[in-house]
């Protein structure tokens, strides 16, 4: 990135252009990357930027080169108010790498307001990884234009919240709710497609229907005294 004396003593416009090129070629702002590994304990990853960067030679020429592998990069999950949305992060996931204006080492270690560890700006060592951005080679299909969804990439399972307040859950597996954790869903209508497993009591304040038969309002045929059995509910 060094500029030669010949370059600096040339035409002022050329000198300014060379200086601007030198600055921009060394400035890191944001670049797509691919995650190589993820550490759930430190919530950091190793990521490889996948767009080549620029390197300026002493004669002022600019060439491209691979970025180095970035290590101990904090992974950004959506969070706020004591709640965090997490999801699996795996090798091969694409992401956006953002470089901070200042070094983040002291902040990352201790939080709060900290001094910069150095005067470097937009350094490769001050990166954050945001999972989510996708190339066309890995884009997902069938995105709902009517509701918000938390879904698998292939769309085979999802939880959907529509603007009218209705909630829909579709899964190819089983739905489990533990008695100690609980599950609260408030909506005009909740639709579930899939097997449901409940490890506790099921309380229904209104009526329940099983295979078209009301639980609270059904009748039995063949009623008789003694040890006999009634007919099936109807």
JSON list of C-alpha atoms in Angstrom, two decimals:
[
{"chain": "A", "resi": 1, "resn": "UNK", "atom": "CA", "xyz": [0.00, 0.00, 0.00]},
{"chain": "A", "resi": 2, "resn": "UNK", "atom": "CA", "xyz": [3.05, 2.28, 0.00]},
{"chain": "A", "resi": 3, "resn": "UNK", "atom": "CA", "xyz": [3.08, 5.20, -2.42]},
{"chain": "A", "resi": 4, "resn": "UNK", "atom": "CA", "xyz": [6.30, 6.06, -4.23]},
{"chain": "A", "resi": 5, "resn": "UNK", "atom": "CA", "xyz": [7.80, 9.56, -4.27]},
{"chain": "A", "resi": 6, "resn": "UNK", "atom": "CA", "xyz": [7.33, 9.57, -8.02]},
{"chain": "A", "resi": 7, "resn": "UNK", "atom": "CA", "xyz": [3.63, 8.98, -7.58]},
{"chain": "A", "resi": 8, "resn": "UNK", "atom": "CA", "xyz": [3.27, 11.68, -4.94]},
{"chain": "A", "resi": 9, "resn": "UNK", "atom": "CA", "xyz": [5.24, 14.23, -6.98]},
{"chain": "A", "resi": 10, "resn": "UNK", "atom": "CA", "xyz": [3.22, 13.65, -10.15]},
{"chain": "A", "resi": 11, "resn": "UNK", "atom": "CA", "xyz": [0.16, 15.57, -11.27]},
{"chain": "A", "resi": 12, "resn": "UNK", "atom": "CA", "xyz": [-1.92, 16.52, -8.17]},
{"chain": "A", "resi": 13, "resn": "UNK", "atom": "CA", "xyz": [-5.02, 14.81, -9.54]},
{"chain": "A", "resi": 14, "resn": "UNK", "atom": "CA", "xyz": [-3.08, 11.62, -10.18]},
{"chain": "A", "resi": 15, "resn": "UNK", "atom": "CA", "xyz": [-1.52, 11.81, -6.74]},
{"chain": "A", "resi": 16, "resn": "UNK", "atom": "CA", "xyz": [-4.93, 12.29, -5.15]},
{"chain": "A", "resi": 17, "resn": "UNK", "atom": "CA", "xyz": [-6.32, 9.36, -7.18]},
{"chain": "A", "resi": 18, "resn": "UNK", "atom": "CA", "xyz": [-3.43, 7.14, -6.08]},
{"chain": "A", "resi": 19, "resn": "UNK", "atom": "CA", "xyz": [-3.94, 8.13, -2.44]},
{"chain": "A", "resi": 20, "resn": "UNK", "atom": "CA", "xyz": [-7.69, 7.44, -2.65]},
{"chain": "A", "resi": 21, "resn": "UNK", "atom": "CA", "xyz": [-6.99, 4.04, -4.21]},
{"chain": "A", "resi": 22, "resn": "UNK", "atom": "CA", "xyz": [-4.48, 3.21, -1.47]},
{"chain": "A", "resi": 23, "resn": "UNK", "atom": "CA", "xyz": [-6.96, 4.11, 1.25]},
{"chain": "A", "resi": 24, "resn": "UNK", "atom": "CA", "xyz": [-9.94, 2.31, -0.28]},
{"chain": "A", "resi": 25, "resn": "UNK", "atom": "CA", "xyz": [-7.94, -0.84, -1.03]},
{"chain": "A", "resi": 26, "resn": "UNK", "atom": "CA", "xyz": [-6.99, -1.14, 2.64]},
{"chain": "A", "resi": 27, "resn": "UNK", "atom": "CA", "xyz": [-10.45, -0.29, 4.01]},
{"chain": "A", "resi": 28, "resn": "UNK", "atom": "CA", "xyz": [-12.54, -3.23, 5.23]},
{"chain": "A", "resi": 29, "resn": "UNK", "atom": "CA", "xyz": [-16.27, -2.58, 5.72]},
{"chain": "A", "resi": 30, "resn": "UNK", "atom": "CA", "xyz": [-18.32, -5.70, 4.93]},
{"chain": "A", "resi": 31, "resn": "UNK", "atom": "CA", "xyz": [-17.80, -8.82, 2.86]},
{"chain": "A", "resi": 32, "resn": "UNK", "atom": "CA", "xyz": [-19.65, -12.14, 2.41]},
{"chain": "A", "resi": 33, "resn": "UNK", "atom": "CA", "xyz": [-18.04, -15.14, 4.03]},
{"chain": "A", "resi": 34, "resn": "UNK", "atom": "CA", "xyz": [-18.42, -18.87, 4.65]},
{"chain": "A", "resi": 35, "resn": "UNK", "atom": "CA", "xyz": [-18.27, -20.24, 8.19]},
{"chain": "A", "resi": 36, "resn": "UNK", "atom": "CA", "xyz": [-15.58, -22.88, 8.68]},
{"chain": "A", "resi": 37, "resn": "UNK", "atom": "CA", "xyz": [-16.45, -23.79, 12.28]},
{"chain": "A", "resi": 38, "resn": "UNK", "atom": "CA", "xyz": [-18.62, -22.56, 15.16]},
{"chain": "A", "resi": 39, "resn": "UNK", "atom": "CA", "xyz": [-17.95, -22.63, 18.91]},
{"chain": "A", "resi": 40, "resn": "UNK", "atom": "CA", "xyz": [-21.25, -22.55, 20.84]},
{"chain": "A", "resi": 41, "resn": "UNK", "atom": "CA", "xyz": [-19.46, -21.95, 24.16]},
{"chain": "A", "resi": 42, "resn": "UNK", "atom": "CA", "xyz": [-17.81, -18.68, 23.12]},
{"chain": "A", "resi": 43, "resn": "UNK", "atom": "CA", "xyz": [-20.41, -17.90, 20.41]},
{"chain": "A", "resi": 44, "resn": "UNK", "atom": "CA", "xyz": [-17.62, -17.29, 17.93]},
{"chain": "A", "resi": 45, "resn": "UNK", "atom": "CA", "xyz": [-16.71, -18.75, 14.58]},
{"chain": "A", "resi": 46, "resn": "UNK", "atom": "CA", "xyz": [-13.89, -19.16, 12.12]},
{"chain": "A", "resi": 47, "resn": "UNK", "atom": "CA", "xyz": [-14.91, -17.61, 8.82]},
{"chain": "A", "resi": 48, "resn": "UNK", "atom": "CA", "xyz": [-13.38, -17.34, 5.37]},
{"chain": "A", "resi": 49, "resn": "UNK", "atom": "CA", "xyz": [-14.23, -14.18, 3.41]},
{"chain": "A", "resi": 50, "resn": "UNK", "atom": "CA", "xyz": [-15.18, -15.29, -0.10]},
{"chain": "A", "resi": 51, "resn": "UNK", "atom": "CA", "xyz": [-14.68, -12.11, -2.11]},
{"chain": "A", "resi": 52, "resn": "UNK", "atom": "CA", "xyz": [-11.09, -11.23, -2.89]},
{"chain": "A", "resi": 53, "resn": "UNK", "atom": "CA", "xyz": [-9.61, -8.04, -1.47]},
{"chain": "A", "resi": 54, "resn": "UNK", "atom": "CA", "xyz": [-7.39, -5.46, -3.12]},
{"chain": "A", "resi": 55, "resn": "UNK", "atom": "CA", "xyz": [-3.66, -5.07, -2.51]},
{"chain": "A", "resi": 56, "resn": "UNK", "atom": "CA", "xyz": [-1.66, -2.06, -3.71]},
{"chain": "A", "resi": 57, "resn": "UNK", "atom": "CA", "xyz": [1.95, -2.54, -4.75]},
{"chain": "A", "resi": 58, "resn": "UNK", "atom": "CA", "xyz": [4.73, 0.04, -4.29]},
{"chain": "A", "resi": 59, "resn": "UNK", "atom": "CA", "xyz": [4.37, 1.11, -7.92]},
{"chain": "A", "resi": 60, "resn": "UNK", "atom": "CA", "xyz": [0.71, 1.99, -7.35]},
{"chain": "A", "resi": 61, "resn": "UNK", "atom": "CA", "xyz": [-0.79, -1.00, -9.15]},
{"chain": "A", "resi": 62, "resn": "UNK", "atom": "CA", "xyz": [-3.64, -2.85, -7.44]},
{"chain": "A", "resi": 63, "resn": "UNK", "atom": "CA", "xyz": [-4.09, -6.61, -7.53]},
{"chain": "A", "resi": 64, "resn": "UNK", "atom": "CA", "xyz": [-6.54, -8.95, -5.83]},
{"chain": "A", "resi": 65, "resn": "UNK", "atom": "CA", "xyz": [-5.76, -11.51, -3.17]},
{"chain": "A", "resi": 66, "resn": "UNK", "atom": "CA", "xyz": [-7.61, -13.86, -0.83]},
{"chain": "A", "resi": 67, "resn": "UNK", "atom": "CA", "xyz": [-8.48, -12.62, 2.63]},
{"chain": "A", "resi": 68, "resn": "UNK", "atom": "CA", "xyz": [-6.89, -14.62, 5.45]},
{"chain": "A", "resi": 69, "resn": "UNK", "atom": "CA", "xyz": [-8.99, -16.94, 7.59]},
{"chain": "A", "resi": 70, "resn": "UNK", "atom": "CA", "xyz": [-10.64, -14.90, 10.36]},
{"chain": "A", "resi": 71, "resn": "UNK", "atom": "CA", "xyz": [-10.69, -16.51, 13.83]},
{"chain": "A", "resi": 72, "resn": "UNK", "atom": "CA", "xyz": [-12.59, -15.80, 17.06]},
{"chain": "A", "resi": 73, "resn": "UNK", "atom": "CA", "xyz": [-15.23, -13.83, 15.17]},
{"chain": "A", "resi": 74, "resn": "UNK", "atom": "CA", "xyz": [-18.30, -13.04, 17.35]},
{"chain": "A", "resi": 75, "resn": "UNK", "atom": "CA", "xyz": [-21.51, -14.42, 15.83]},
{"chain": "A", "resi": 76, "resn": "UNK", "atom": "CA", "xyz": [-24.51, -12.07, 15.90]},
{"chain": "A", "resi": 77, "resn": "UNK", "atom": "CA", "xyz": [-27.85, -13.59, 16.95]},
{"chain": "A", "resi": 78, "resn": "UNK", "atom": "CA", "xyz": [-31.01, -11.39, 17.11]},
{"chain": "A", "resi": 79, "resn": "UNK", "atom": "CA", "xyz": [-31.62, -10.49, 20.76]},
{"chain": "A", "resi": 80, "resn": "UNK", "atom": "CA", "xyz": [-33.15, -7.94, 23.11]},
{"chain": "A", "resi": 81, "resn": "UNK", "atom": "CA", "xyz": [-35.01, -7.59, 26.42]},
{"chain": "A", "resi": 82, "resn": "UNK", "atom": "CA", "xyz": [-33.46, -10.71, 27.90]},
{"chain": "A", "resi": 83, "resn": "UNK", "atom": "CA", "xyz": [-34.45, -12.96, 24.98]},
{"chain": "A", "resi": 84, "resn": "UNK", "atom": "CA", "xyz": [-32.32, -14.31, 22.15]},
{"chain": "A", "resi": 85, "resn": "UNK", "atom": "CA", "xyz": [-33.25, -16.09, 18.92]},
{"chain": "A", "resi": 86, "resn": "UNK", "atom": "CA", "xyz": [-30.66, -18.80, 18.33]},
{"chain": "A", "resi": 87, "resn": "UNK", "atom": "CA", "xyz": [-30.32, -21.35, 15.56]},
{"chain": "A", "resi": 88, "resn": "UNK", "atom": "CA", "xyz": [-27.73, -23.94, 14.55]},
{"chain": "A", "resi": 89, "resn": "UNK", "atom": "CA", "xyz": [-24.62, -22.56, 12.86]},
{"chain": "A", "resi": 90, "resn": "UNK", "atom": "CA", "xyz": [-22.71, -25.10, 10.80]},
{"chain": "A", "resi": 91, "resn": "UNK", "atom": "CA", "xyz": [-19.64, -25.24, 8.61]},
{"chain": "A", "resi": 92, "resn": "UNK", "atom": "CA", "xyz": [-20.54, -24.14, 5.10]},
{"chain": "A", "resi": 93, "resn": "UNK", "atom": "CA", "xyz": [-23.15, -21.58, 6.21]},
{"chain": "A", "resi": 94, "resn": "UNK", "atom": "CA", "xyz": [-22.87, -18.30, 4.37]},
{"chain": "A", "resi": 95, "resn": "UNK", "atom": "CA", "xyz": [-22.74, -15.07, 6.35]},
{"chain": "A", "resi": 96, "resn": "UNK", "atom": "CA", "xyz": [-21.98, -11.36, 6.21]},
{"chain": "A", "resi": 97, "resn": "UNK", "atom": "CA", "xyz": [-18.73, -10.28, 7.86]},
{"chain": "A", "resi": 98, "resn": "UNK", "atom": "CA", "xyz": [-18.82, -6.69, 9.16]},
{"chain": "A", "resi": 99, "resn": "UNK", "atom": "CA", "xyz": [-15.67, -4.88, 10.30]},
{"chain": "A", "resi": 100, "resn": "UNK", "atom": "CA", "xyz": [-15.93, -2.42, 13.20]},
{"chain": "A", "resi": 101, "resn": "UNK", "atom": "CA", "xyz": [-14.64, 1.15, 12.98]},
{"chain": "A", "resi": 102, "resn": "UNK", "atom": "CA", "xyz": [-12.31, 0.48, 15.93]},
{"chain": "A", "resi": 103, "resn": "UNK", "atom": "CA", "xyz": [-10.66, -2.52, 17.56]},
{"chain": "A", "resi": 104, "resn": "UNK", "atom": "CA", "xyz": [-13.14, -4.47, 19.70]},
{"chain": "A", "resi": 105, "resn": "UNK", "atom": "CA", "xyz": [-10.82, -6.62, 21.83]},
{"chain": "A", "resi": 106, "resn": "UNK", "atom": "CA", "xyz": [-11.31, -4.91, 25.21]},
{"chain": "A", "resi": 107, "resn": "UNK", "atom": "CA", "xyz": [-15.07, -4.53, 24.68]},
{"chain": "A", "resi": 108, "resn": "UNK", "atom": "CA", "xyz": [-15.38, -8.18, 23.66]},
{"chain": "A", "resi": 109, "resn": "UNK", "atom": "CA", "xyz": [-13.56, -9.32, 26.77]},
{"chain": "A", "resi": 110, "resn": "UNK", "atom": "CA", "xyz": [-15.22, -7.06, 29.34]},
{"chain": "A", "resi": 111, "resn": "UNK", "atom": "CA", "xyz": [-18.22, -5.32, 27.77]},
{"chain": "A", "resi": 112, "resn": "UNK", "atom": "CA", "xyz": [-19.09, -1.74, 28.63]},
{"chain": "A", "resi": 113, "resn": "UNK", "atom": "CA", "xyz": [-17.25, 1.27, 27.22]},
{"chain": "A", "resi": 114, "resn": "UNK", "atom": "CA", "xyz": [-13.60, 0.54, 26.52]},
{"chain": "A", "resi": 115, "resn": "UNK", "atom": "CA", "xyz": [-10.55, 2.09, 24.92]},
{"chain": "A", "resi": 116, "resn": "UNK", "atom": "CA", "xyz": [-9.42, 0.74, 21.56]},
{"chain": "A", "resi": 117, "resn": "UNK", "atom": "CA", "xyz": [-6.54, -1.68, 21.83]},
{"chain": "A", "resi": 118, "resn": "UNK", "atom": "CA", "xyz": [-4.87, 0.10, 18.88]},
{"chain": "A", "resi": 119, "resn": "UNK", "atom": "CA", "xyz": [-5.43, 2.95, 16.45]},
{"chain": "A", "resi": 120, "resn": "UNK", "atom": "CA", "xyz": [-6.33, 0.59, 13.63]},
{"chain": "A", "resi": 121, "resn": "UNK", "atom": "CA", "xyz": [-9.63, 1.16, 11.84]},
{"chain": "A", "resi": 122, "resn": "UNK", "atom": "CA", "xyz": [-11.78, -1.36, 9.96]},
{"chain": "A", "resi": 123, "resn": "UNK", "atom": "CA", "xyz": [-9.25, -4.04, 10.85]},
{"chain": "A", "resi": 124, "resn": "UNK", "atom": "CA", "xyz": [-9.60, -7.68, 9.87]},
{"chain": "A", "resi": 125, "resn": "UNK", "atom": "CA", "xyz": [-9.26, -8.49, 13.59]},
{"chain": "A", "resi": 126, "resn": "UNK", "atom": "CA", "xyz": [-12.41, -6.48, 14.45]},
{"chain": "A", "resi": 127, "resn": "UNK", "atom": "CA", "xyz": [-14.98, -8.55, 12.62]},
{"chain": "A", "resi": 128, "resn": "UNK", "atom": "CA", "xyz": [-18.53, -9.70, 13.39]},
{"chain": "A", "resi": 129, "resn": "UNK", "atom": "CA", "xyz": [-20.28, -12.56, 11.55]},
{"chain": "A", "resi": 130, "resn": "UNK", "atom": "CA", "xyz": [-24.00, -12.23, 10.79]},
{"chain": "A", "resi": 131, "resn": "UNK", "atom": "CA", "xyz": [-25.49, -15.52, 9.53]},
{"chain": "A", "resi": 132, "resn": "UNK", "atom": "CA", "xyz": [-28.20, -15.17, 6.92]},
{"chain": "A", "resi": 133, "resn": "UNK", "atom": "CA", "xyz": [-27.10, -13.60, 3.64]},
{"chain": "A", "resi": 134, "resn": "UNK", "atom": "CA", "xyz": [-27.19, -16.16, 0.83]},
{"chain": "A", "resi": 135, "resn": "UNK", "atom": "CA", "xyz": [-25.78, -16.45, -2.64]},
{"chain": "A", "resi": 136, "resn": "UNK", "atom": "CA", "xyz": [-28.12, -17.48, -5.43]},
{"chain": "A", "resi": 137, "resn": "UNK", "atom": "CA", "xyz": [-26.47, -20.91, -5.29]},
{"chain": "A", "resi": 138, "resn": "UNK", "atom": "CA", "xyz": [-27.88, -21.43, -1.77]},
{"chain": "A", "resi": 139, "resn": "UNK", "atom": "CA", "xyz": [-31.04, -19.31, -1.69]},
{"chain": "A", "resi": 140, "resn": "UNK", "atom": "CA", "xyz": [-34.24, -20.73, -0.19]},
{"chain": "A", "resi": 141, "resn": "UNK", "atom": "CA", "xyz": [-37.54, -21.13, -2.02]},
{"chain": "A", "resi": 142, "resn": "UNK", "atom": "CA", "xyz": [-41.25, -20.71, -1.26]},
{"chain": "A", "resi": 143, "resn": "UNK", "atom": "CA", "xyz": [-40.90, -17.75, 1.09]},
{"chain": "A", "resi": 144, "resn": "UNK", "atom": "CA", "xyz": [-44.32, -16.77, 2.43]},
{"chain": "A", "resi": 145, "resn": "UNK", "atom": "CA", "xyz": [-45.50, -13.33, 1.32]},
{"chain": "A", "resi": 146, "resn": "UNK", "atom": "CA", "xyz": [-48.43, -13.39, 3.76]},
{"chain": "A", "resi": 147, "resn": "UNK", "atom": "CA", "xyz": [-46.92, -14.33, 7.14]},
{"chain": "A", "resi": 148, "resn": "UNK", "atom": "CA", "xyz": [-43.77, -14.43, 9.26]},
{"chain": "A", "resi": 149, "resn": "UNK", "atom": "CA", "xyz": [-42.22, -17.87, 9.53]},
{"chain": "A", "resi": 150, "resn": "UNK", "atom": "CA", "xyz": [-39.58, -19.64, 11.57]},
{"chain": "A", "resi": 151, "resn": "UNK", "atom": "CA", "xyz": [-38.78, -22.48, 9.18]},
{"chain": "A", "resi": 152, "resn": "UNK", "atom": "CA", "xyz": [-36.38, -25.10, 7.99]},
{"chain": "A", "resi": 153, "resn": "UNK", "atom": "CA", "xyz": [-34.49, -24.23, 4.83]},
{"chain": "A", "resi": 154, "resn": "UNK", "atom": "CA", "xyz": [-36.48, -26.73, 2.77]},
{"chain": "A", "resi": 155, "resn": "UNK", "atom": "CA", "xyz": [-39.79, -25.42, 4.15]},
{"chain": "A", "resi": 156, "resn": "UNK", "atom": "CA", "xyz": [-40.94, -28.85, 5.35]},
{"chain": "A", "resi": 157, "resn": "UNK", "atom": "CA", "xyz": [-41.49, -27.57, 8.91]},
{"chain": "A", "resi": 158, "resn": "UNK", "atom": "CA", "xyz": [-42.37, -24.08, 10.11]},
{"chain": "A", "resi": 159, "resn": "UNK", "atom": "CA", "xyz": [-44.16, -21.96, 12.68]},
{"chain": "A", "resi": 160, "resn": "UNK", "atom": "CA", "xyz": [-46.18, -19.22, 11.02]},
{"chain": "A", "resi": 161, "resn": "UNK", "atom": "CA", "xyz": [-47.68, -16.02, 12.39]},
{"chain": "A", "resi": 162, "resn": "UNK", "atom": "CA", "xyz": [-50.07, -14.24, 10.04]},
{"chain": "A", "resi": 163, "resn": "UNK", "atom": "CA", "xyz": [-51.12, -10.58, 10.14]},
{"chain": "A", "resi": 164, "resn": "UNK", "atom": "CA", "xyz": [-54.63, -11.61, 11.23]},
{"chain": "A", "resi": 165, "resn": "UNK", "atom": "CA", "xyz": [-53.16, -13.15, 14.39]},
{"chain": "A", "resi": 166, "resn": "UNK", "atom": "CA", "xyz": [-53.54, -16.78, 13.36]},
{"chain": "A", "resi": 167, "resn": "UNK", "atom": "CA", "xyz": [-50.72, -19.21, 14.16]},
{"chain": "A", "resi": 168, "resn": "UNK", "atom": "CA", "xyz": [-49.93, -22.29, 12.10]},
{"chain": "A", "resi": 169, "resn": "UNK", "atom": "CA", "xyz": [-47.43, -25.02, 12.92]},
{"chain": "A", "resi": 170, "resn": "UNK", "atom": "CA", "xyz": [-46.44, -27.57, 10.29]},
{"chain": "A", "resi": 171, "resn": "UNK", "atom": "CA", "xyz": [-43.94, -30.33, 10.95]},
{"chain": "A", "resi": 172, "resn": "UNK", "atom": "CA", "xyz": [-42.90, -33.68, 9.55]},
{"chain": "A", "resi": 173, "resn": "UNK", "atom": "CA", "xyz": [-41.90, -34.86, 13.03]},
{"chain": "A", "resi": 174, "resn": "UNK", "atom": "CA", "xyz": [-43.46, -34.79, 16.49]},
{"chain": "A", "resi": 175, "resn": "UNK", "atom": "CA", "xyz": [-44.40, -31.86, 18.71]},
{"chain": "A", "resi": 176, "resn": "UNK", "atom": "CA", "xyz": [-43.44, -32.21, 22.36]},
{"chain": "A", "resi": 177, "resn": "UNK", "atom": "CA", "xyz": [-44.36, -29.99, 25.32]},
{"chain": "A", "resi": 178, "resn": "UNK", "atom": "CA", "xyz": [-42.92, -30.72, 28.77]},
{"chain": "A", "resi": 179, "resn": "UNK", "atom": "CA", "xyz": [-44.92, -30.07, 31.92]},
{"chain": "A", "resi": 180, "resn": "UNK", "atom": "CA", "xyz": [-42.20, -27.98, 33.58]},
{"chain": "A", "resi": 181, "resn": "UNK", "atom": "CA", "xyz": [-41.40, -25.77, 30.57]},
{"chain": "A", "resi": 182, "resn": "UNK", "atom": "CA", "xyz": [-44.91, -25.19, 29.27]},
{"chain": "A", "resi": 183, "resn": "UNK", "atom": "CA", "xyz": [-46.10, -23.76, 25.98]},
{"chain": "A", "resi": 184, "resn": "UNK", "atom": "CA", "xyz": [-48.29, -20.66, 25.70]},
{"chain": "A", "resi": 185, "resn": "UNK", "atom": "CA", "xyz": [-49.82, -19.68, 22.36]},
{"chain": "A", "resi": 186, "resn": "UNK", "atom": "CA", "xyz": [-52.50, -17.01, 22.09]},
{"chain": "A", "resi": 187, "resn": "UNK", "atom": "CA", "xyz": [-54.25, -16.68, 18.74]},
{"chain": "A", "resi": 188, "resn": "UNK", "atom": "CA", "xyz": [-57.75, -16.83, 17.21]},
{"chain": "A", "resi": 189, "resn": "UNK", "atom": "CA", "xyz": [-56.80, -20.09, 15.51]},
{"chain": "A", "resi": 190, "resn": "UNK", "atom": "CA", "xyz": [-53.84, -22.43, 15.96]},
{"chain": "A", "resi": 191, "resn": "UNK", "atom": "CA", "xyz": [-53.39, -25.12, 13.29]},
{"chain": "A", "resi": 192, "resn": "UNK", "atom": "CA", "xyz": [-51.00, -28.02, 13.88]},
{"chain": "A", "resi": 193, "resn": "UNK", "atom": "CA", "xyz": [-50.05, -30.60, 11.25]},
{"chain": "A", "resi": 194, "resn": "UNK", "atom": "CA", "xyz": [-48.17, -33.52, 12.75]},
{"chain": "A", "resi": 195, "resn": "UNK", "atom": "CA", "xyz": [-48.10, -35.81, 15.79]},
{"chain": "A", "resi": 196, "resn": "UNK", "atom": "CA", "xyz": [-48.37, -34.10, 19.20]},
{"chain": "A", "resi": 197, "resn": "UNK", "atom": "CA", "xyz": [-46.77, -35.51, 22.35]},
{"chain": "A", "resi": 198, "resn": "UNK", "atom": "CA", "xyz": [-47.63, -33.90, 25.71]},
{"chain": "A", "resi": 199, "resn": "UNK", "atom": "CA", "xyz": [-45.66, -34.91, 28.79]},
{"chain": "A", "resi": 200, "resn": "UNK", "atom": "CA", "xyz": [-48.25, -33.66, 31.26]},
{"chain": "A", "resi": 201, "resn": "UNK", "atom": "CA", "xyz": [-51.95, -32.82, 31.65]},
{"chain": "A", "resi": 202, "resn": "UNK", "atom": "CA", "xyz": [-54.08, -31.45, 28.84]},
{"chain": "A", "resi": 203, "resn": "UNK", "atom": "CA", "xyz": [-56.74, -28.97, 29.94]},
{"chain": "A", "resi": 204, "resn": "UNK", "atom": "CA", "xyz": [-59.43, -27.73, 27.58]},
{"chain": "A", "resi": 205, "resn": "UNK", "atom": "CA", "xyz": [-61.75, -24.90, 28.67]},
{"chain": "A", "resi": 206, "resn": "UNK", "atom": "CA", "xyz": [-64.05, -25.39, 25.68]},
{"chain": "A", "resi": 207, "resn": "UNK", "atom": "CA", "xyz": [-65.13, -28.43, 23.74]},
{"chain": "A", "resi": 208, "resn": "UNK", "atom": "CA", "xyz": [-62.70, -30.80, 22.01]},
{"chain": "A", "resi": 209, "resn": "UNK", "atom": "CA", "xyz": [-63.49, -32.83, 18.91]},
{"chain": "A", "resi": 210, "resn": "UNK", "atom": "CA", "xyz": [-61.83, -36.13, 18.03]},
{"chain": "A", "resi": 211, "resn": "UNK", "atom": "CA", "xyz": [-62.54, -37.58, 14.57]},
{"chain": "A", "resi": 212, "resn": "UNK", "atom": "CA", "xyz": [-65.64, -35.41, 14.36]},
{"chain": "A", "resi": 213, "resn": "UNK", "atom": "CA", "xyz": [-67.04, -36.45, 17.75]},
{"chain": "A", "resi": 214, "resn": "UNK", "atom": "CA", "xyz": [-67.50, -33.89, 20.55]},
{"chain": "A", "resi": 215, "resn": "UNK", "atom": "CA", "xyz": [-65.75, -34.81, 23.82]},
{"chain": "A", "resi": 216, "resn": "UNK", "atom": "CA", "xyz": [-68.18, -32.86, 26.05]},
{"chain": "A", "resi": 217, "resn": "UNK", "atom": "CA", "xyz": [-71.36, -33.39, 24.04]},
{"chain": "A", "resi": 218, "resn": "UNK", "atom": "CA", "xyz": [-71.15, -36.91, 22.64]},
{"chain": "A", "resi": 219, "resn": "UNK", "atom": "CA", "xyz": [-73.57, -39.70, 23.56]},
{"chain": "A", "resi": 220, "resn": "UNK", "atom": "CA", "xyz": [-73.20, -43.48, 23.92]},
{"chain": "A", "resi": 221, "resn": "UNK", "atom": "CA", "xyz": [-75.44, -46.22, 22.58]},
{"chain": "A", "resi": 222, "resn": "UNK", "atom": "CA", "xyz": [-76.16, -49.54, 24.27]},
{"chain": "A", "resi": 223, "resn": "UNK", "atom": "CA", "xyz": [-76.42, -48.09, 27.78]},
{"chain": "A", "resi": 224, "resn": "UNK", "atom": "CA", "xyz": [-77.05, -50.81, 30.37]},
{"chain": "A", "resi": 225, "resn": "UNK", "atom": "CA", "xyz": [-76.55, -51.44, 34.05]},
{"chain": "A", "resi": 226, "resn": "UNK", "atom": "CA", "xyz": [-74.13, -53.74, 35.84]},
{"chain": "A", "resi": 227, "resn": "UNK", "atom": "CA", "xyz": [-70.70, -54.52, 34.49]},
{"chain": "A", "resi": 228, "resn": "UNK", "atom": "CA", "xyz": [-71.67, -54.09, 30.82]},
{"chain": "A", "resi": 229, "resn": "UNK", "atom": "CA", "xyz": [-70.02, -51.59, 28.51]},
{"chain": "A", "resi": 230, "resn": "UNK", "atom": "CA", "xyz": [-71.62, -48.84, 26.49]},
{"chain": "A", "resi": 231, "resn": "UNK", "atom": "CA", "xyz": [-71.22, -48.45, 22.81]},
{"chain": "A", "resi": 232, "resn": "UNK", "atom": "CA", "xyz": [-68.64, -46.18, 21.23]},
{"chain": "A", "resi": 233, "resn": "UNK", "atom": "CA", "xyz": [-69.12, -42.40, 21.57]},
{"chain": "A", "resi": 234, "resn": "UNK", "atom": "CA", "xyz": [-71.14, -40.81, 18.78]}
]
